[in-house]
mmCIF file of C-alpha atoms in Angstrom:
data_model
loop_
_atom_site.group_PDB
_atom_site.id
_atom_site.type_symbol
_atom_site.label_atom_id
_atom_site.label_comp_id
_atom_site.label_asym_id
_atom_site.label_seq_id
_atom_site.Cartn_x
_atom_site.Cartn_y
_atom_site.Cartn_z
ATOM 1 C CA MET A 5 14.109 49.842 43.176
ATOM 2 C CA LYS A 6 11.769 46.821 42.985
ATOM 3 C CA ASN A 7 9.039 48.976 41.487
ATOM 4 C CA ILE A 8 11.439 50.305 38.877
ATOM 5 C CA PHE A 9 12.578 46.760 38.015
ATOM 6 C CA TYR A 10 9.025 45.459 37.606
ATOM 7 C CA THR A 11 8.073 48.518 35.556
ATOM 8 C CA LEU A 12 10.995 47.921 33.186
ATOM 9 C CA LEU A 13 10.172 44.212 32.982
ATOM 10 C CA LEU A 14 6.548 44.963 32.178
ATOM 11 C CA THR A 15 7.646 47.431 29.507
ATOM 12 C CA VAL A 16 9.883 44.814 27.861
ATOM 13 C CA VAL A 17 7.132 42.177 27.949
ATOM 14 C CA LEU A 18 4.521 44.528 26.519
ATOM 15 C CA SER A 19 6.944 45.679 23.857
ATOM 16 C CA SER A 20 7.699 42.082 22.935
ATOM 17 C CA CYS A 21 3.992 41.225 22.768
ATOM 18 C CA SER A 22 3.397 44.312 20.650
ATOM 19 C CA GLU A 23 6.139 43.313 18.188
ATOM 20 C CA TYR A 24 4.709 39.800 17.989
ATOM 21 C CA GLN A 25 1.208 41.099 17.267
ATOM 22 C CA LYS A 26 2.614 43.403 14.594
ATOM 23 C CA ALA A 27 4.446 40.491 13.003
ATOM 24 C CA LEU A 28 1.264 38.394 13.012
ATOM 25 C CA LYS A 29 -0.658 41.143 11.224
ATOM 26 C CA SER A 30 2.192 42.101 8.899
ATOM 27 C CA GLU A 31 2.047 41.318 5.177
ATOM 28 C CA ASP A 32 5.856 41.047 5.085
ATOM 29 C CA ILE A 33 6.811 37.352 5.130
ATOM 30 C CA ALA A 34 10.452 38.213 5.902
ATOM 31 C CA THR A 35 9.325 39.926 9.112
ATOM 32 C CA LYS A 36 7.307 36.872 10.101
ATOM 33 C CA PHE A 37 10.241 34.577 9.296
ATOM 34 C CA LYS A 38 12.673 36.664 11.369
ATOM 35 C CA MET A 39 10.343 37.003 14.360
ATOM 36 C CA GLY A 40 9.347 33.336 14.158
ATOM 37 C CA THR A 41 12.993 32.254 14.141
ATOM 38 C CA GLU A 42 13.785 34.432 17.164
ATOM 39 C CA LEU A 43 10.834 32.997 19.072
ATOM 40 C CA TYR A 44 11.822 29.462 18.039
ATOM 41 C CA ASP A 45 15.391 29.981 19.287
ATOM 42 C CA ALA A 46 13.969 31.343 22.553
ATOM 43 C CA GLY A 47 11.878 28.198 23.015
ATOM 44 C CA LYS A 48 8.542 29.956 22.437
ATOM 45 C CA TYR A 49 7.308 27.287 20.052
ATOM 46 C CA SER A 50 3.596 28.052 20.114
ATOM 47 C CA LYS A 51 4.095 31.637 19.026
ATOM 48 C CA ALA A 52 6.708 30.651 16.446
ATOM 49 C CA ASN A 53 4.345 28.009 15.087
ATOM 50 C CA LYS A 54 1.601 30.580 14.451
ATOM 51 C CA LEU A 55 3.969 32.755 12.453
ATOM 52 C CA PHE A 56 5.452 29.844 10.500
ATOM 53 C CA ALA A 57 1.984 28.537 9.606
ATOM 54 C CA GLN A 58 1.246 31.857 7.906
ATOM 55 C CA ILE A 59 4.303 31.804 5.649
ATOM 56 C CA VAL A 60 4.964 28.143 4.815
ATOM 57 C CA PRO A 61 3.090 28.311 1.475
ATOM 58 C CA GLN A 62 4.912 31.479 0.374
ATOM 59 C CA TYR A 63 8.364 30.030 1.084
ATOM 60 C CA ARG A 64 7.985 26.904 -1.040
ATOM 61 C CA GLY A 65 10.876 26.755 -3.493
ATOM 62 C CA LYS A 66 12.834 29.474 -1.705
ATOM 63 C CA PRO A 67 16.323 28.909 -0.182
ATOM 64 C CA GLN A 68 14.973 29.424 3.359
ATOM 65 C CA ALA A 69 12.206 26.832 2.909
ATOM 66 C CA GLU A 70 14.261 23.898 4.212
ATOM 67 C CA LYS A 71 15.095 25.634 7.490
ATOM 68 C CA LEU A 72 11.545 26.939 7.846
ATOM 69 C CA MET A 73 9.944 23.520 7.275
ATOM 70 C CA TYR A 74 12.225 21.847 9.820
ATOM 71 C CA MET A 75 11.502 24.481 12.457
ATOM 72 C CA TYR A 76 7.800 24.306 11.648
ATOM 73 C CA ALA A 77 7.742 20.531 12.150
ATOM 74 C CA ASN A 78 9.749 20.779 15.351
ATOM 75 C CA THR A 79 7.416 23.369 16.872
ATOM 76 C CA TYR A 80 4.663 20.747 16.755
ATOM 77 C CA TYR A 81 6.958 18.197 18.397
ATOM 78 C CA GLU A 82 7.947 20.613 21.161
ATOM 79 C CA MET A 83 4.281 21.495 21.669
ATOM 80 C CA ARG A 84 3.545 17.748 21.982
ATOM 81 C CA ASP A 85 1.172 17.802 19.060
ATOM 82 C CA TYR A 86 2.552 14.475 17.908
ATOM 83 C CA TYR A 87 0.015 13.831 15.150
ATOM 84 C CA LEU A 88 1.082 16.921 13.240
ATOM 85 C CA ALA A 89 4.750 16.545 14.223
ATOM 86 C CA GLY A 90 4.834 13.037 12.770
ATOM 87 C CA TYR A 91 3.217 14.202 9.564
ATOM 88 C CA GLN A 92 5.365 17.326 9.156
ATOM 89 C CA PHE A 93 8.677 15.583 9.895
ATOM 90 C CA GLU A 94 7.849 12.801 7.449
ATOM 91 C CA ARG A 95 6.920 15.401 4.868
ATOM 92 C CA PHE A 96 10.192 17.262 5.478
ATOM 93 C CA GLU A 97 12.295 14.127 4.979
ATOM 94 C CA SER A 98 10.405 13.343 1.784
ATOM 95 C CA GLN A 99 10.852 16.858 0.369
ATOM 96 C CA TYR A 100 14.474 17.275 1.475
ATOM 97 C CA PRO A 101 16.020 13.776 1.348
ATOM 98 C CA LYS A 102 19.541 15.205 0.973
ATOM 99 C CA SER A 103 19.209 17.606 3.900
ATOM 100 C CA GLU A 104 21.552 17.126 6.838
ATOM 101 C CA LYS A 105 18.367 17.098 8.933
ATOM 102 C CA ALA A 106 16.602 14.392 6.878
ATOM 103 C CA GLU A 107 17.727 11.466 9.034
ATOM 104 C CA GLU A 108 16.851 13.231 12.269
ATOM 105 C CA ALA A 109 13.496 14.318 10.841
ATOM 106 C CA LEU A 110 12.473 10.776 9.896
ATOM 107 C CA PHE A 111 13.508 9.519 13.334
ATOM 108 C CA LEU A 112 11.514 12.256 15.074
ATOM 109 C CA SER A 113 8.562 11.449 12.840
ATOM 110 C CA ALA A 114 8.691 7.810 13.959
ATOM 111 C CA LYS A 115 9.230 8.862 17.564
ATOM 112 C CA SER A 116 6.147 11.083 17.328
ATOM 113 C CA PHE A 117 4.079 7.998 16.518
ATOM 114 C CA TYR A 118 5.718 6.256 19.475
ATOM 115 C CA GLU A 119 4.562 9.103 21.706
ATOM 116 C CA LEU A 120 0.999 8.545 20.448
ATOM 117 C CA SER A 121 1.010 4.906 21.551
ATOM 118 C CA PRO A 122 -1.490 4.500 24.425
ATOM 119 C CA VAL A 123 -1.281 2.331 27.544
ATOM 120 C CA TYR A 124 -1.455 -1.409 26.816
ATOM 121 C CA SER A 125 -5.062 -1.718 28.020
ATOM 122 C CA LYS A 126 -6.353 0.483 25.189
ATOM 123 C CA GLU A 127 -6.666 -0.127 21.450
ATOM 124 C CA GLN A 128 -3.170 -0.489 19.963
ATOM 125 C CA ILE A 129 -3.546 0.858 16.417
ATOM 126 C CA GLU A 130 -1.073 3.677 17.101
ATOM 127 C CA THR A 131 1.389 1.194 18.608
ATOM 128 C CA VAL A 132 1.396 -0.928 15.450
ATOM 129 C CA THR A 133 1.817 2.204 13.324
ATOM 130 C CA ALA A 134 4.725 3.386 15.505
ATOM 131 C CA ILE A 135 6.510 0.043 15.109
ATOM 132 C CA GLU A 136 6.072 0.229 11.337
ATOM 133 C CA LYS A 137 7.399 3.796 11.224
ATOM 134 C CA LEU A 138 10.415 2.974 13.405
ATOM 135 C CA GLN A 139 11.191 -0.094 11.314
ATOM 136 C CA MET A 140 10.926 2.014 8.177
ATOM 137 C CA PHE A 141 13.466 4.427 9.679
ATOM 138 C CA ILE A 142 15.843 1.586 10.618
ATOM 139 C CA ASN A 143 15.596 0.105 7.123
ATOM 140 C CA LYS A 144 16.365 3.466 5.517
ATOM 141 C CA TYR A 145 19.138 4.516 7.915
ATOM 142 C CA PRO A 146 20.711 1.261 9.199
ATOM 143 C CA GLU A 147 23.886 3.065 10.286
ATOM 144 C CA SER A 148 22.095 5.918 12.035
ATOM 145 C CA GLU A 149 23.246 7.313 15.353
ATOM 146 C CA TYR A 150 19.581 7.006 16.392
ATOM 147 C CA LEU A 151 19.555 3.238 15.782
ATOM 148 C CA PRO A 152 19.995 2.178 19.450
ATOM 149 C CA GLN A 153 17.213 4.510 20.498
ATOM 150 C CA ALA A 154 14.929 3.306 17.687
ATOM 151 C CA ASN A 155 15.502 -0.337 18.673
ATOM 152 C CA LYS A 156 14.759 0.466 22.302
ATOM 153 C CA LEU A 157 11.489 2.157 21.352
ATOM 154 C CA ILE A 158 10.468 -0.857 19.254
ATOM 155 C CA GLN A 159 11.176 -3.169 22.196
ATOM 156 C CA GLU A 160 8.928 -1.054 24.425
ATOM 157 C CA LEU A 161 6.154 -1.086 21.835
ATOM 158 C CA ASP A 162 6.490 -4.833 21.231
ATOM 159 C CA TYR A 163 6.193 -5.438 24.961
ATOM 160 C CA LYS A 164 3.022 -3.355 25.032
ATOM 161 C CA LEU A 165 1.453 -5.525 22.303
ATOM 162 C CA GLU A 166 2.623 -8.650 24.132
ATOM 163 C CA ARG A 167 1.106 -7.450 27.401
ATOM 164 C CA LYS A 168 -2.145 -6.576 25.635
ATOM 165 C CA ALA A 169 -2.398 -10.052 24.064
ATOM 166 C CA PHE A 170 -1.619 -11.752 27.374
ATOM 167 C CA GLU A 171 -4.215 -9.761 29.297
ATOM 168 C CA ILE A 172 -6.854 -10.555 26.666
ATOM 169 C CA ALA A 173 -6.093 -14.276 26.964
ATOM 170 C CA LYS A 174 -6.164 -14.015 30.742
ATOM 171 C CA LEU A 175 -9.513 -12.230 30.572
ATOM 172 C CA TYR A 176 -10.975 -15.186 28.685
ATOM 173 C CA ASN A 177 -9.874 -17.373 31.591
ATOM 174 C CA LYS A 178 -11.621 -15.109 34.100
ATOM 175 C CA ILE A 179 -14.808 -14.915 32.021
ATOM 176 C CA ALA A 180 -14.784 -18.704 31.689
ATOM 177 C CA ASN A 181 -15.120 -19.002 35.465
ATOM 178 C CA PHE A 182 -18.644 -17.671 35.019
ATOM 179 C CA GLU A 183 -19.465 -19.200 31.630
ATOM 180 C CA SER A 184 -17.862 -22.632 31.250
ATOM 181 C CA ALA A 185 -18.359 -22.623 27.486
ATOM 182 C CA ASP A 186 -15.650 -19.954 27.257
ATOM 183 C CA TYR A 187 -12.900 -22.280 28.520
ATOM 184 C CA GLU A 188 -12.281 -23.389 24.934
ATOM 185 C CA ALA A 189 -11.878 -19.751 23.888
ATOM 186 C CA SER A 190 -9.467 -19.249 26.779
ATOM 187 C CA ILE A 191 -7.341 -22.249 25.758
ATOM 188 C CA LYS A 192 -7.250 -21.078 22.148
ATOM 189 C CA ALA A 193 -6.306 -17.544 23.219
ATOM 190 C CA PHE A 194 -3.341 -18.834 25.234
ATOM 191 C CA ASP A 195 -2.325 -21.209 22.411
ATOM 192 C CA ASN A 196 -2.282 -18.277 19.987
ATOM 193 C CA PHE A 197 -0.442 -16.064 22.468
ATOM 194 C CA LEU A 198 2.331 -18.624 23.016
ATOM 195 C CA LEU A 199 2.617 -19.137 19.271
ATOM 196 C CA ASP A 200 2.789 -15.413 18.516
ATOM 197 C CA TYR A 201 5.199 -14.596 21.389
ATOM 198 C CA PRO A 202 7.455 -17.646 21.893
ATOM 199 C CA GLY A 203 10.005 -15.660 23.917
ATOM 200 C CA THR A 204 7.475 -13.842 26.075
ATOM 201 C CA THR A 205 8.181 -12.990 29.695
ATOM 202 C CA PHE A 206 4.614 -14.122 30.414
ATOM 203 C CA ARG A 207 5.230 -17.672 29.153
ATOM 204 C CA GLU A 208 5.072 -19.331 32.581
ATOM 205 C CA GLU A 209 1.801 -17.642 33.500
ATOM 206 C CA ALA A 210 0.336 -18.282 30.052
ATOM 207 C CA MET A 211 1.133 -21.990 30.222
ATOM 208 C CA TYR A 212 -0.295 -22.234 33.733
ATOM 209 C CA TYR A 213 -3.543 -20.444 32.881
ATOM 210 C CA ARG A 214 -3.889 -22.506 29.698
ATOM 211 C CA PHE A 215 -3.649 -25.637 31.839
ATOM 212 C CA ASP A 216 -6.071 -24.122 34.372
ATOM 213 C CA SER A 217 -8.617 -23.512 31.585
ATOM 214 C CA ALA A 218 -8.141 -27.018 30.173
ATOM 215 C CA TYR A 219 -8.519 -28.529 33.657
ATOM 216 C CA LYS A 220 -11.786 -26.700 34.298
ATOM 217 C CA LEU A 221 -13.089 -27.599 30.843
ATOM 218 C CA GLY A 222 -12.263 -31.277 31.371
ATOM 219 C CA ILE A 223 -13.637 -31.565 34.902
ATOM 220 C CA ASN A 224 -16.864 -29.750 34.043
ATOM 221 C CA SER A 225 -17.325 -31.328 30.621
ATOM 222 C CA VAL A 226 -20.310 -33.270 29.360
ATOM 223 C CA GLU A 227 -19.750 -37.014 29.540
ATOM 224 C CA TYR A 228 -19.239 -37.794 25.850
ATOM 225 C CA LYS A 229 -16.455 -35.170 25.587
ATOM 226 C CA ARG A 230 -14.973 -35.605 29.045
ATOM 227 C CA GLU A 231 -12.289 -38.239 28.443
ATOM 228 C CA ASP A 232 -10.699 -36.395 25.529
ATOM 229 C CA ARG A 233 -10.752 -33.124 27.427
ATOM 230 C CA LEU A 234 -9.233 -34.676 30.531
ATOM 231 C CA ASN A 235 -6.392 -36.080 28.417
ATOM 232 C CA THR A 236 -5.870 -32.694 26.792
ATOM 233 C CA ALA A 237 -5.666 -31.039 30.218
ATOM 234 C CA ILE A 238 -3.094 -33.622 31.360
ATOM 235 C CA LYS A 239 -1.075 -32.910 28.206
ATOM 236 C CA TYR A 240 -1.052 -29.194 29.041
ATOM 237 C CA TYR A 241 0.011 -29.940 32.615
ATOM 238 C CA ASN A 242 2.935 -32.066 31.390
ATOM 239 C CA ALA A 243 4.083 -29.262 29.077
ATOM 240 C CA PHE A 244 3.822 -26.718 31.870
ATOM 241 C CA HIS A 245 5.579 -28.876 34.477
ATOM 242 C CA LYS A 246 8.386 -29.812 32.082
ATOM 243 C CA ALA A 247 9.041 -26.159 31.243
ATOM 244 C CA TYR A 248 8.699 -24.877 34.836
ATOM 245 C CA PRO A 249 9.313 -27.656 37.381
ATOM 246 C CA GLU A 250 9.947 -25.058 40.112
ATOM 247 C CA SER A 251 7.030 -22.789 39.211
ATOM 248 C CA GLU A 252 5.320 -20.599 41.791
ATOM 249 C CA PHE A 253 2.058 -22.151 40.576
ATOM 250 C CA ASN A 254 3.131 -25.706 41.398
ATOM 251 C CA SER A 255 0.932 -26.243 44.452
ATOM 252 C CA GLU A 256 -2.241 -25.272 42.556
ATOM 253 C CA ALA A 257 -1.154 -27.231 39.484
ATOM 254 C CA GLU A 258 -0.464 -30.395 41.521
ATOM 255 C CA GLU A 259 -3.924 -30.276 43.086
ATOM 256 C CA MET A 260 -5.463 -30.019 39.638
ATOM 257 C CA ILE A 261 -3.374 -32.800 38.088
ATOM 258 C CA ASN A 262 -4.227 -35.140 40.969
ATOM 259 C CA GLU A 263 -7.915 -34.528 40.358
ATOM 260 C CA LEU A 264 -7.478 -35.059 36.636
ATOM 261 C CA GLN A 265 -5.601 -38.332 37.126
ATOM 262 C CA THR A 266 -8.297 -39.592 39.490
ATOM 263 C CA ALA A 267 -10.989 -38.667 36.989
ATOM 264 C CA ILE A 268 -9.222 -40.306 34.036
ATOM 265 C CA GLN A 269 -8.799 -43.591 35.952
ATOM 266 C CA HIS A 270 -12.552 -44.041 35.692
ATOM 267 C CA TYR A 271 -12.187 -44.442 31.922
ATOM 268 C CA SER A 272 -9.227 -46.817 32.262
ATOM 269 C CA ILE A 273 -11.310 -49.108 34.495
ATOM 270 C CA LYS A 274 -14.226 -49.029 32.073
ATOM 271 C CA SER A 275 -12.041 -49.987 29.119
#
């Protein structure tokens, strides 16, 4: 019985493959459309995509074109080819703005760009593009059922940019431990980060590492710049301590501020 079952199954599979190959080679676009739709409905997106790609140009202006173009775009999305999915869905929404699928298509286009966003440690061009595309969708469909999801995706992308900026600033601090001239770059990087992301979850760390960089710059500074840099470091400590009096970095920060206050007394005595 098992042999009979497997024989029948093999026959069905081979027959199906044969029909697909015939459809691929056929000159009849209706045959390709029908077979492609059946494959699409069965979740065989790669095969459906190959058939749809052959007939898209011939169906322009025809009644079936709207359905075909949506399925064609969605095959790319289901295949995780997000570059082409984003392009095709955006194209669909532009060509069929009154379609009942237009709103969904523009959302899926934006979501495709979201899927292209890399991990925070890499270049974030795709992340910026995804945010722009999602915002464009929100602006066009402010009452959309996809609005909560779109906002959530933007929050994730924003966090990725925030994390990237913080890690870059933190890297300046680490590099400065080997090249003291880079402490100024580190301080500026944290200043810019705190200005660009005032509500960041990394604010405590950023303020601490900014103070750490200013402390090291002041302590290791040349004499004619030392007093000003010590005072700047003390200013950054005061801002940090005021914002986070119970910080986990307090023990390290207190050691540094004590050393700064001792160093600055030298200038008070001289004056």
